[in-house]
Coordinates of C-alpha atoms and ligand atoms in Angstrom, one line a residue:
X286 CA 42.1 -67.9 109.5
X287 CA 41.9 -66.4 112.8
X288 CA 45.3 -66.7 114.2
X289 CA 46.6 -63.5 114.7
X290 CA 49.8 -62.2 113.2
X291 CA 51.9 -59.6 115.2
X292 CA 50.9 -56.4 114.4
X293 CA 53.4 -53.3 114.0
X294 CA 53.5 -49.5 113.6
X295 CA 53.7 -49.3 109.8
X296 CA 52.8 -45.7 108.4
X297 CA 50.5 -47.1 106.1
X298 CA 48.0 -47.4 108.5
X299 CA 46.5 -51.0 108.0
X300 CA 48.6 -53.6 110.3
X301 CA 48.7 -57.0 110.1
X302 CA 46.2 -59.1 112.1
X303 CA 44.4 -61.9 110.8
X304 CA 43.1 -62.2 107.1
X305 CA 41.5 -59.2 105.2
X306 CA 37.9 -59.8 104.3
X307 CA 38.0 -60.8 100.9
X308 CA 34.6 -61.1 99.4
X309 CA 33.7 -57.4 98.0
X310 CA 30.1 -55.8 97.1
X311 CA 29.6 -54.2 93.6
X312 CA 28.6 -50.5 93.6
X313 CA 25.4 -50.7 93.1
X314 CA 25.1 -53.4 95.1
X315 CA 26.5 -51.9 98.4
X316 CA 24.3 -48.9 97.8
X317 CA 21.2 -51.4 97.9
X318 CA 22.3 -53.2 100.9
X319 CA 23.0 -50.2 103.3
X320 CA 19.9 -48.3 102.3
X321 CA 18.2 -51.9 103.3
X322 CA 20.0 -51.8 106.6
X323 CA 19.0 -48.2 107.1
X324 CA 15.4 -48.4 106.4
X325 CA 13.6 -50.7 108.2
X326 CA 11.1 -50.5 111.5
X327 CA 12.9 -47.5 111.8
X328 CA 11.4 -46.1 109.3
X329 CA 8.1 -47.6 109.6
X330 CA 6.9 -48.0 112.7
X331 CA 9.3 -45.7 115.1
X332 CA 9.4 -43.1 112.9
X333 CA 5.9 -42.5 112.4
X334 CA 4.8 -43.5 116.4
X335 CA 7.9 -40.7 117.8
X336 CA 6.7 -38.2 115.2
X337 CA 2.7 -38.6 116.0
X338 CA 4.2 -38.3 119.9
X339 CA 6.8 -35.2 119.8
X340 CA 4.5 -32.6 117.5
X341 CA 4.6 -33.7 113.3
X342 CA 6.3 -31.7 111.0
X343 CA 8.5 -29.8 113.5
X344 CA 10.3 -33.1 114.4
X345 CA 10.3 -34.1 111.3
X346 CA 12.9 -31.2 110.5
X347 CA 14.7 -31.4 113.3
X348 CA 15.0 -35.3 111.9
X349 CA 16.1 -34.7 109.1
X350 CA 18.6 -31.6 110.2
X351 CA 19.9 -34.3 112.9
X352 CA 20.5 -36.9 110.0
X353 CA 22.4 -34.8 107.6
X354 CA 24.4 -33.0 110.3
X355 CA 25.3 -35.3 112.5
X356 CA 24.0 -38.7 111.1
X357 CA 26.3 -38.1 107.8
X358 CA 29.5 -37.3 109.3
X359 CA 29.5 -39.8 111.5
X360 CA 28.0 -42.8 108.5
X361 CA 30.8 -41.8 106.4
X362 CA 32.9 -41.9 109.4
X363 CA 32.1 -45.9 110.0
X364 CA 32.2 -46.5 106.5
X365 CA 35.6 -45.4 105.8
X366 CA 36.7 -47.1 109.5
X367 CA 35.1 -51.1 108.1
X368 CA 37.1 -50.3 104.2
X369 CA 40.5 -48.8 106.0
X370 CA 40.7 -51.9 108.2
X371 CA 38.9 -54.8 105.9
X372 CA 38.2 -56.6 109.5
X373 CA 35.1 -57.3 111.8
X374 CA 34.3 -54.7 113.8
X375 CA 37.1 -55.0 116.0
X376 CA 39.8 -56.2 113.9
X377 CA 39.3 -53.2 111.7
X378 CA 39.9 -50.9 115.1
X379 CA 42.8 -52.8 115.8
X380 CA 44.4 -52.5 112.5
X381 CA 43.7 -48.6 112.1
X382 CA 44.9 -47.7 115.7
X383 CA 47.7 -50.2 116.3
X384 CA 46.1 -50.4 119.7
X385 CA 44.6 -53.4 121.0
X386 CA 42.5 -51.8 123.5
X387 CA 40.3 -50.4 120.8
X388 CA 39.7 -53.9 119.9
X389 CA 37.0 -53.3 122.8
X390 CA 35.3 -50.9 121.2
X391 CA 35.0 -53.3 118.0
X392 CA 33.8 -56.3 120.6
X393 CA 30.9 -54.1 122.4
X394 CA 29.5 -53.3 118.8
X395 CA 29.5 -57.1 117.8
X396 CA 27.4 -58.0 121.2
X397 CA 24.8 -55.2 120.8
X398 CA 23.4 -56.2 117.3
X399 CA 23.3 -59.4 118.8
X400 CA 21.0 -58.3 121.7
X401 CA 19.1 -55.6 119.5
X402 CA 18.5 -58.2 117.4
X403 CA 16.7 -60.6 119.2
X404 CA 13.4 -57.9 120.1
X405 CA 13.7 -56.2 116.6
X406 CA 13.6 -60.0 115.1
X407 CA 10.2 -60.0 117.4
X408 CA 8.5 -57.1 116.3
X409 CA 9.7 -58.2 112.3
X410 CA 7.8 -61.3 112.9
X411 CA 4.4 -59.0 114.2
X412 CA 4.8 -57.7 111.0
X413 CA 4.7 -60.8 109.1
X414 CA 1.7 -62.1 111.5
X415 CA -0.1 -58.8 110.6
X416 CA 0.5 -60.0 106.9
X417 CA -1.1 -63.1 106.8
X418 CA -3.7 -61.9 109.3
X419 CA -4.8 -59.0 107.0
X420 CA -4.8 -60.8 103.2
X421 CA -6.5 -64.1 104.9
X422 CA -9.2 -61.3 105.9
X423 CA -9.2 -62.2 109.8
X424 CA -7.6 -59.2 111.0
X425 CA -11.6 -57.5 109.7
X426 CA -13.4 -60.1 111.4
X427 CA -12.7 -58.3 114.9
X428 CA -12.8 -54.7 115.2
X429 CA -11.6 -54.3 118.7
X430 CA -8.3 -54.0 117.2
X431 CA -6.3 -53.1 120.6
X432 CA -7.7 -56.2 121.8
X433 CA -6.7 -58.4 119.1
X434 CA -2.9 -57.0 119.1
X435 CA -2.7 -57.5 122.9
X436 CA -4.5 -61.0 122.6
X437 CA -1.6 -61.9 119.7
X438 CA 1.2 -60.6 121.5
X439 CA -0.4 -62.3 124.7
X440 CA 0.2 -65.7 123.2
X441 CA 3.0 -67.7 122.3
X442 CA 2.8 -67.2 118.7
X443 CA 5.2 -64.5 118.1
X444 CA 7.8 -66.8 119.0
X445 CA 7.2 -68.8 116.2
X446 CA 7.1 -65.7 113.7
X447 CA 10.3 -64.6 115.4
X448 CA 12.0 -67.7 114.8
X449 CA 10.5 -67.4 111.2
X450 CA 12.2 -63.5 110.5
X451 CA 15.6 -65.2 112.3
X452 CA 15.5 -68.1 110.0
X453 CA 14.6 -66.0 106.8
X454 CA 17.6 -63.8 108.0
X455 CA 20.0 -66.7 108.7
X456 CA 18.7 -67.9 104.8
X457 CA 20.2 -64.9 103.2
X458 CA 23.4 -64.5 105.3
X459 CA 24.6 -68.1 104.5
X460 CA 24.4 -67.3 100.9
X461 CA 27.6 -65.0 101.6
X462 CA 28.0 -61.4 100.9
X463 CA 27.5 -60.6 96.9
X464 CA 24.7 -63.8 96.4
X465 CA 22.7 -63.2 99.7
X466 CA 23.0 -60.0 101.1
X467 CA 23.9 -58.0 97.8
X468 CA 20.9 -60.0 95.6
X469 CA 18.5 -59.9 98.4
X470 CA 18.7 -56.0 98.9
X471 CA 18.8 -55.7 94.7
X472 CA 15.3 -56.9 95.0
X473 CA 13.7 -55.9 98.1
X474 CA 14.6 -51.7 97.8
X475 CA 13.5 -51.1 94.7
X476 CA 10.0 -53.2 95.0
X477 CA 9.3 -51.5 98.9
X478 CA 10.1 -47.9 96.8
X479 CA 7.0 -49.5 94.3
X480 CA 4.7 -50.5 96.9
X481 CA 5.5 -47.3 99.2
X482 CA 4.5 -45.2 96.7
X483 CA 1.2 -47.6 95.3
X484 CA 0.2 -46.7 99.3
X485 CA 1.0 -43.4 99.2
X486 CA -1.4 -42.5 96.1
X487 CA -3.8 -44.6 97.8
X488 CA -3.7 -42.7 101.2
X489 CA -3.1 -39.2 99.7
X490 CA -6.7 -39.9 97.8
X491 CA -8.7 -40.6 101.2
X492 CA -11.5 -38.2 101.8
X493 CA -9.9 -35.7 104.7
X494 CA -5.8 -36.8 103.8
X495 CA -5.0 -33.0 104.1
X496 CA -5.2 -32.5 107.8
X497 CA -2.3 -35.5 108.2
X498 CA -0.2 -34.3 105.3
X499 CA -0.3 -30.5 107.2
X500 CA 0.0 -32.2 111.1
X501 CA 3.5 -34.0 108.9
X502 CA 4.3 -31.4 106.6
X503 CA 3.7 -27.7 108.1
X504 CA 5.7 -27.2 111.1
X505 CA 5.0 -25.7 114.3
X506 CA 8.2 -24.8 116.1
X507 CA 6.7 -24.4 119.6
X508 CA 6.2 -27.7 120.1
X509 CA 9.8 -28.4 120.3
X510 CA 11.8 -28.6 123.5
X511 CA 15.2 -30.1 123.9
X512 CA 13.7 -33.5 124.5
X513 CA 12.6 -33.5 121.3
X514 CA 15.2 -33.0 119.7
X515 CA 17.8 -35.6 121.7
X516 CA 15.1 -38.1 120.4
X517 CA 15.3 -36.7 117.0
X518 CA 19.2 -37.2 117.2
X519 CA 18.8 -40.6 119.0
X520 CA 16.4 -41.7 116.0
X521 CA 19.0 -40.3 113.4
X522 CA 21.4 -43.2 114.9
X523 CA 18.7 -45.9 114.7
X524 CA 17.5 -45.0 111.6
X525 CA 21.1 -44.4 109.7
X526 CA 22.2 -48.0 111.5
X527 CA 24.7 -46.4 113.4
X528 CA 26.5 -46.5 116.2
X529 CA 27.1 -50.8 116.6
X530 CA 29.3 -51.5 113.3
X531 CA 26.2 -52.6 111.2
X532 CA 28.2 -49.7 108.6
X533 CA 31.1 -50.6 109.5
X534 CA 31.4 -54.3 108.6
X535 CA 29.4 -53.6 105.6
X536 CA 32.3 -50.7 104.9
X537 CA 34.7 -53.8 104.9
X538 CA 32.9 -55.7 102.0
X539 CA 33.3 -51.7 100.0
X540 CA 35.6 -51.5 96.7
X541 CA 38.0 -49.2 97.1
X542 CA 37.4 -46.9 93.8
X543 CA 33.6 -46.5 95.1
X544 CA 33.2 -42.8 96.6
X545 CA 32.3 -43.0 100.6
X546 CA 31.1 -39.4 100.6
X547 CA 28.8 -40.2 97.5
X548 CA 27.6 -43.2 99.1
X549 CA 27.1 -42.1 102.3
X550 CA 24.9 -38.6 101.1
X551 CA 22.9 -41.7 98.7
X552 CA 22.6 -43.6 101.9
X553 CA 21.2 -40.6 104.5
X554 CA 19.1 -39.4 101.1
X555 CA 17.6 -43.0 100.6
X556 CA 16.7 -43.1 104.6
X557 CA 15.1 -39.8 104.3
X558 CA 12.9 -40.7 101.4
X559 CA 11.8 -43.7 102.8
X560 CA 10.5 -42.4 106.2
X561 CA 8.6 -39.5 104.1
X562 CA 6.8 -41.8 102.0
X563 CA 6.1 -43.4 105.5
X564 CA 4.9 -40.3 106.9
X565 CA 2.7 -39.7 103.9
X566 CA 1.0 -43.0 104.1
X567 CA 0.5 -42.9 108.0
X568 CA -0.5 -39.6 108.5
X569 CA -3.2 -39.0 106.2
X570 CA -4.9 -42.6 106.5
X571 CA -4.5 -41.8 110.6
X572 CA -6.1 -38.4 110.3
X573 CA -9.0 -39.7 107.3
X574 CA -10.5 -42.2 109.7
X575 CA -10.1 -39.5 113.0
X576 CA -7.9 -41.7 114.7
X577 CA -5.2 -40.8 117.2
X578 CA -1.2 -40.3 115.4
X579 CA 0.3 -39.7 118.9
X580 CA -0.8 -43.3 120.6
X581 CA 2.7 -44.6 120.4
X582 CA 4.0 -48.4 119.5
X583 CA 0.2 -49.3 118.5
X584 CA 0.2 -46.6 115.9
X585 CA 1.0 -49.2 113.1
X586 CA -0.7 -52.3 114.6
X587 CA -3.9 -50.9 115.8
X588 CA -4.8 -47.2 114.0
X589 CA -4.1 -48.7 110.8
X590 CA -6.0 -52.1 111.2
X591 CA -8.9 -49.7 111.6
X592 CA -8.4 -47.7 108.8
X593 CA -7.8 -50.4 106.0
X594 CA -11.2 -52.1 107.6
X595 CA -13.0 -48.6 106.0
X596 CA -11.1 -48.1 102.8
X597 CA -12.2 -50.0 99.6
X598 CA -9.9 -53.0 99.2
X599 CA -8.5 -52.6 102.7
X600 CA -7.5 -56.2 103.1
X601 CA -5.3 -55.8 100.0
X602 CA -4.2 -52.3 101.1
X603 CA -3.7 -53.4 104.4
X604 CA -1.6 -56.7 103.2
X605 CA 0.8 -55.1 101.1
X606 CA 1.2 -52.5 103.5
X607 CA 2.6 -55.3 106.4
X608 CA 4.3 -57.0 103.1
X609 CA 6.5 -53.8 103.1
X610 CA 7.1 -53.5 106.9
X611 CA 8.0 -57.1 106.7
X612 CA 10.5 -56.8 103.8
X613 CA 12.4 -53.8 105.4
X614 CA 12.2 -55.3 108.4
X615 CA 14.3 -58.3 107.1
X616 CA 17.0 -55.6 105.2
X617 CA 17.6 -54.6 108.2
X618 CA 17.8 -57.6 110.4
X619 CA 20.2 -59.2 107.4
X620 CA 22.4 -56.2 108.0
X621 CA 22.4 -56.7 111.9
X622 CA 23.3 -60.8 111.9
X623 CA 26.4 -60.3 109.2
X624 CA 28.1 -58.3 112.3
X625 CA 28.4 -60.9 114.8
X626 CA 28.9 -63.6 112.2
X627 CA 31.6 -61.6 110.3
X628 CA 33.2 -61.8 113.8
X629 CA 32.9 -65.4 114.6
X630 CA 34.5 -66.5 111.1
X631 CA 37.4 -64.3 111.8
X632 CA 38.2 -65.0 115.2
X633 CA 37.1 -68.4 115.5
X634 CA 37.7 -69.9 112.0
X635 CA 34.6 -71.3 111.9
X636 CA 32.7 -71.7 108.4
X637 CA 30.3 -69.1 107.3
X638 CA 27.1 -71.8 107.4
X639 CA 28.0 -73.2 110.9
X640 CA 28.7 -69.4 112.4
X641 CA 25.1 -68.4 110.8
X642 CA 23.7 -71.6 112.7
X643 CA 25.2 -71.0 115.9
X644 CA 25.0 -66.8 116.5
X645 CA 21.0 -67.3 114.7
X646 CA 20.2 -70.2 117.5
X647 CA 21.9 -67.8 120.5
X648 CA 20.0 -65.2 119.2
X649 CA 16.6 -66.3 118.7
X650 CA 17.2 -68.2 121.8
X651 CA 18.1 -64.4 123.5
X652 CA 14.8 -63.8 121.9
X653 CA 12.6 -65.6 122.9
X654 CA 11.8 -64.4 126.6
X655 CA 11.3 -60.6 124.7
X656 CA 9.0 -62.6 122.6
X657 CA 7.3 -63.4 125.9
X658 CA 7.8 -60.4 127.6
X659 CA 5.0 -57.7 125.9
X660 CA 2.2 -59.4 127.2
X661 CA 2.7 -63.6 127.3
X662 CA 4.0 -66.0 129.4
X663 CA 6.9 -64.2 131.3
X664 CA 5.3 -60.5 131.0
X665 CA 5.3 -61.2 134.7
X666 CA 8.9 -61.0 135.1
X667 CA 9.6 -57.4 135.2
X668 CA 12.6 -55.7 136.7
X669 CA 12.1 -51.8 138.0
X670 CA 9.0 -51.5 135.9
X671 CA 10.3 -53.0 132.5
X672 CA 10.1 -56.0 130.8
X673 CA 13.0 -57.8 129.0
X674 CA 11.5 -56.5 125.8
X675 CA 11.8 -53.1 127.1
X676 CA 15.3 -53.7 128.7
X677 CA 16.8 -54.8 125.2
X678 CA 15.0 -51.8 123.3
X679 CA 16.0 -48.9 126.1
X680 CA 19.8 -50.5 127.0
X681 CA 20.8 -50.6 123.0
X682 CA 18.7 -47.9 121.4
X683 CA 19.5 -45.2 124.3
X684 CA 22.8 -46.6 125.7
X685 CA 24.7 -48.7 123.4
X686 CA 23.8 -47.2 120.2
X687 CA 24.5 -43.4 121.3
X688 CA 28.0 -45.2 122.8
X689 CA 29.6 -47.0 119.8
X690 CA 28.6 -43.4 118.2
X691 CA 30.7 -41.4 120.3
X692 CA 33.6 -44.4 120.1
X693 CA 33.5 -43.6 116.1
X694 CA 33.8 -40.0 116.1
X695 CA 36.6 -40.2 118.9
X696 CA 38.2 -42.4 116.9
X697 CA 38.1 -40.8 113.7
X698 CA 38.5 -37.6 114.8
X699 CA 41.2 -37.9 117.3
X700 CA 42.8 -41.3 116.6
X701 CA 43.2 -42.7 113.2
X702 CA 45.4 -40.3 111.0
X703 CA 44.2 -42.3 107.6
X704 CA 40.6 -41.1 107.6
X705 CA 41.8 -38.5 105.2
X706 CA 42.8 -40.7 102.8
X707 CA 40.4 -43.7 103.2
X708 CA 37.7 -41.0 102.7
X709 CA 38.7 -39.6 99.7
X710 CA 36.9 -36.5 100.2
X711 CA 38.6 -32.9 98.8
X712 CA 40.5 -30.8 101.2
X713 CA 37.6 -28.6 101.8
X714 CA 34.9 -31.0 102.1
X715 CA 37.3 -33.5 104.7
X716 CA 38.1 -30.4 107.0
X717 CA 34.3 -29.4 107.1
X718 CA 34.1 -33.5 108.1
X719 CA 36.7 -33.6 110.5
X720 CA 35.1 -30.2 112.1
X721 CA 31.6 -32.2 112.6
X722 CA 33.3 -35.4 113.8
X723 CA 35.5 -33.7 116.1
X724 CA 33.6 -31.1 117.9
X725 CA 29.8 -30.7 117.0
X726 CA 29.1 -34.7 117.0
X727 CA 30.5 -36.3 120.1
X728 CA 29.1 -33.4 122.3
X729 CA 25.8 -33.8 121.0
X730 CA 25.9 -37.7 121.0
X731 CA 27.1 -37.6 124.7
X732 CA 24.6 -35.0 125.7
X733 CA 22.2 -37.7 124.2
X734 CA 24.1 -40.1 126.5
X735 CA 23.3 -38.6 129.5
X736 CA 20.0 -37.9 129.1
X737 CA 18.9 -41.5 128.2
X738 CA 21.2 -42.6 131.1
X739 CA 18.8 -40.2 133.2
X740 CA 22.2 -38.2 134.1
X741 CA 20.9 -35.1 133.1
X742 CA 16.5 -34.2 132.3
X743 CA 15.1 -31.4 131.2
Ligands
LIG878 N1 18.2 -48.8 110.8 C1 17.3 -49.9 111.0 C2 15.9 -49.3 111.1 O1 15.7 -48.1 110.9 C3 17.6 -50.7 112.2 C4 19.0 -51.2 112.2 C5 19.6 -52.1 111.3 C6 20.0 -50.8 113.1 N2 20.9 -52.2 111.6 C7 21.2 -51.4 112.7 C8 20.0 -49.9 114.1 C9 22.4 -51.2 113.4 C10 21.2 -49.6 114.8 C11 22.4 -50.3 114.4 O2 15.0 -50.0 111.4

């Protein structure tokens, strides 16, 4: 393994470089795992915080018009790259392009899941703190709930739940592709659908849940401005894992009967669904107990708090609801490890359990300054007015992410002439693709671009 064949122009579009990934998902079971890697804090905490911030329901459509329009095209886009070239990340660019240049491409989008990971392994093990804190009933025992969060996060102990999330991750991806990641997502998607909607009934039945189903539900365009929706967009990327090869090394493990276009509309649809129920559990319980649904990042670990401290069997409301923030937190940070360590076997032929240890210890060491960084021992440190925390989140979510994005629909829609094919979608349907993923996407993902880069404001 590893040692690199010479590649040549063949017409069937897959050259020879290394070893085709052999291990494979079933259908069901890739469906499961990229929903997992899809919904996550995305979904739970981001979605929610941008939404209270840019206006409610009118962001909320232009979400969802961003995630079907764009986020789609451009899902089935890295779907089809990862099964066309059966390769890490930049293997499978390789092989598709003939072109070892591209292999660049593929090497960026294996070092930013490896950075994004180490902050959103930090905020998956607040969840988990938030957990324990809220069924051992301590979280109740304080009301000042800002204080306790910036008191936690103050401290060194998120470095021990973030080590906790990486090891937890690190315990599935050993297991290998159709015993870890496929049985692990079986599980979790289905029971957070359960408990989503066992939270849902109960925040839809608090006394004054109208006013935050309307503030989500019934839009008001005027609130939107072009800022708005380049966030919306941006989100669409997070949410959908796009945009780093997360869907494109799960693409590799795909069978090649399954349908992409199926998948990927089962995919977007799943996303969707889970950051409504989201929105429906939020929103009402924020708006019951008059609290703000605009404060930002604190949204989930301080409005809430003091909303499951005044509903009947809070603590066990208020457990299972960081339970479920935990559990698609960890889909989604499975998803994020496999790329970097899909890499490392390839290239290095190293074994799957020592390539887990090694990229999990870099990682979680990578993390453990943003660990630090929010309010503990090196919150000090800043540079321009940001903290290594903030520096991860901004450089990948607004930079990198929007990047690899515009790298995939170049690719697809210029470069590799078997996207057709690997596709499998009808005449019709492909040339509508194609249409998105050459013209509409990559200006809108590089407007995007700019405007996180500060290039261009409005
Ligand atoms: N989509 C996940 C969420 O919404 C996060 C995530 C997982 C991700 N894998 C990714 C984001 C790859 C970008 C790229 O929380």
């Amino acid at each position: 393994m590893g040692k690199q064949g010479q590649y040549e122009d063949s017409s069937n579009s897959v050259t020879e470089i290394g070893e085709e990934k052999k291990e494979r998902f079933s259908r069901s079971g890739f469906i499961f795992a990229a929903i997992g890697s899809a919904v996550g804090l995305g979904n739970m905490w981001k979605f929610p915080y941008i939404t209270g911030m840019y206006g409610g329901a009118a962001f909320f459509l232009l979400f969802i018009v961003c995630l079907l329009a764009i986020g789609l095209p451009v899902l089935l886009a890295e779907l089809a790259i990862g099964r066309g070239g059966r390769g890490s990340v930049s293997t499978s660019f390789i092989r598709l392009s003939g072109a070892k240049g591209w292999g660049a491409v593929g090497f960026l989008s294996i070092l930013a899941p490896f950075f994004i990971l180490s902050f959103y392994s930090v905020v998956a093990g607040w969840t988990m703190h938030y957990a324990v804190l809220t069924f051992s009933g301590r979280l109740f025992s304080n009301t000042d709930y800002g204080g306790q969060f910036n008191a936690f996060i103050g401290g060194w102990l998120p470095v021990l739940w973030q080590f906790i999330a990486m090891f937890l991750t690190a315990f599935v991806i050993i297991k290998g592709v159709s015993s870890g990641i496929e049985r692990f997502n079986q599980i979790f998607i289905p029971g957070l659908v359960i408990l989503l909607i066992v939270l849902m009934v109960r925040a839809l039945t608090l006394d004054g849940a109208g006013e935050g189903v309307s503030f989500f539900l019934k839009p008001d365009f005027s609130k939107l401005n072009t800022e708005s929706a380049l966030v919306a967009l941006g989100h669409a990327f997070f949410s959908l894992s796009l945009g780093m090869g997360a869907m494109i090394t799960y693409g590799a493990y795909v069978d090649k009967r399954q349908s992409l276009g199926a998948a990927a509309i089962a995919i977007g649809l799943g996303d969707l669904l889970y950051a409504f129920l989201a929105g429906l559990i939020i929103f009402p319980t924020t708006f019951a107990f008059g609290l703000e649904a605009s404060q930002g990042p604190g949204l989930v670990f301080v409005a809430l708090p003091a909303a499951f401290a005044a509903m009947p069997l809070g603590t066990l409301f208020g457990g299972l609801f960081f339970v479920l923030l935990a559990f698609a937190a960890l889909t989604s940070t499975v998803s994020l490890l496999e790329v970097p360590v899909s890499f490392v076997t390839e290239q290095l032929g190293w074994s799957r359990s020592f390539s887990v240890i090694i990229v999990t210890a870099a990682i979680f060491l990578m993390g453990v300054p943003s660990a630090l960084s929010v309010g503990g021992a090196v919150s000090g440190l800043n540079f321009g007015g940001k903290t290594f925390f903030d520096w991860f989140d901004f450089v990948c979510s607004n930079i990198v992410l929007p990047f690899g994005g515009l790298m995939v629909t170049i690719f697809v829609g210029y470069v590799w002439k078997g996207a057709a094919e690997e596709s499998g979608l009808t005449a019709s349907w492909f040339k509508l693709w194609l249409f998105m993923v050459r013209y509409i996407a990559p200006v809108l993902v590089f407007l995007v671009l700019l405007y996180s880069a500060g290039v261009i404001h409005f």
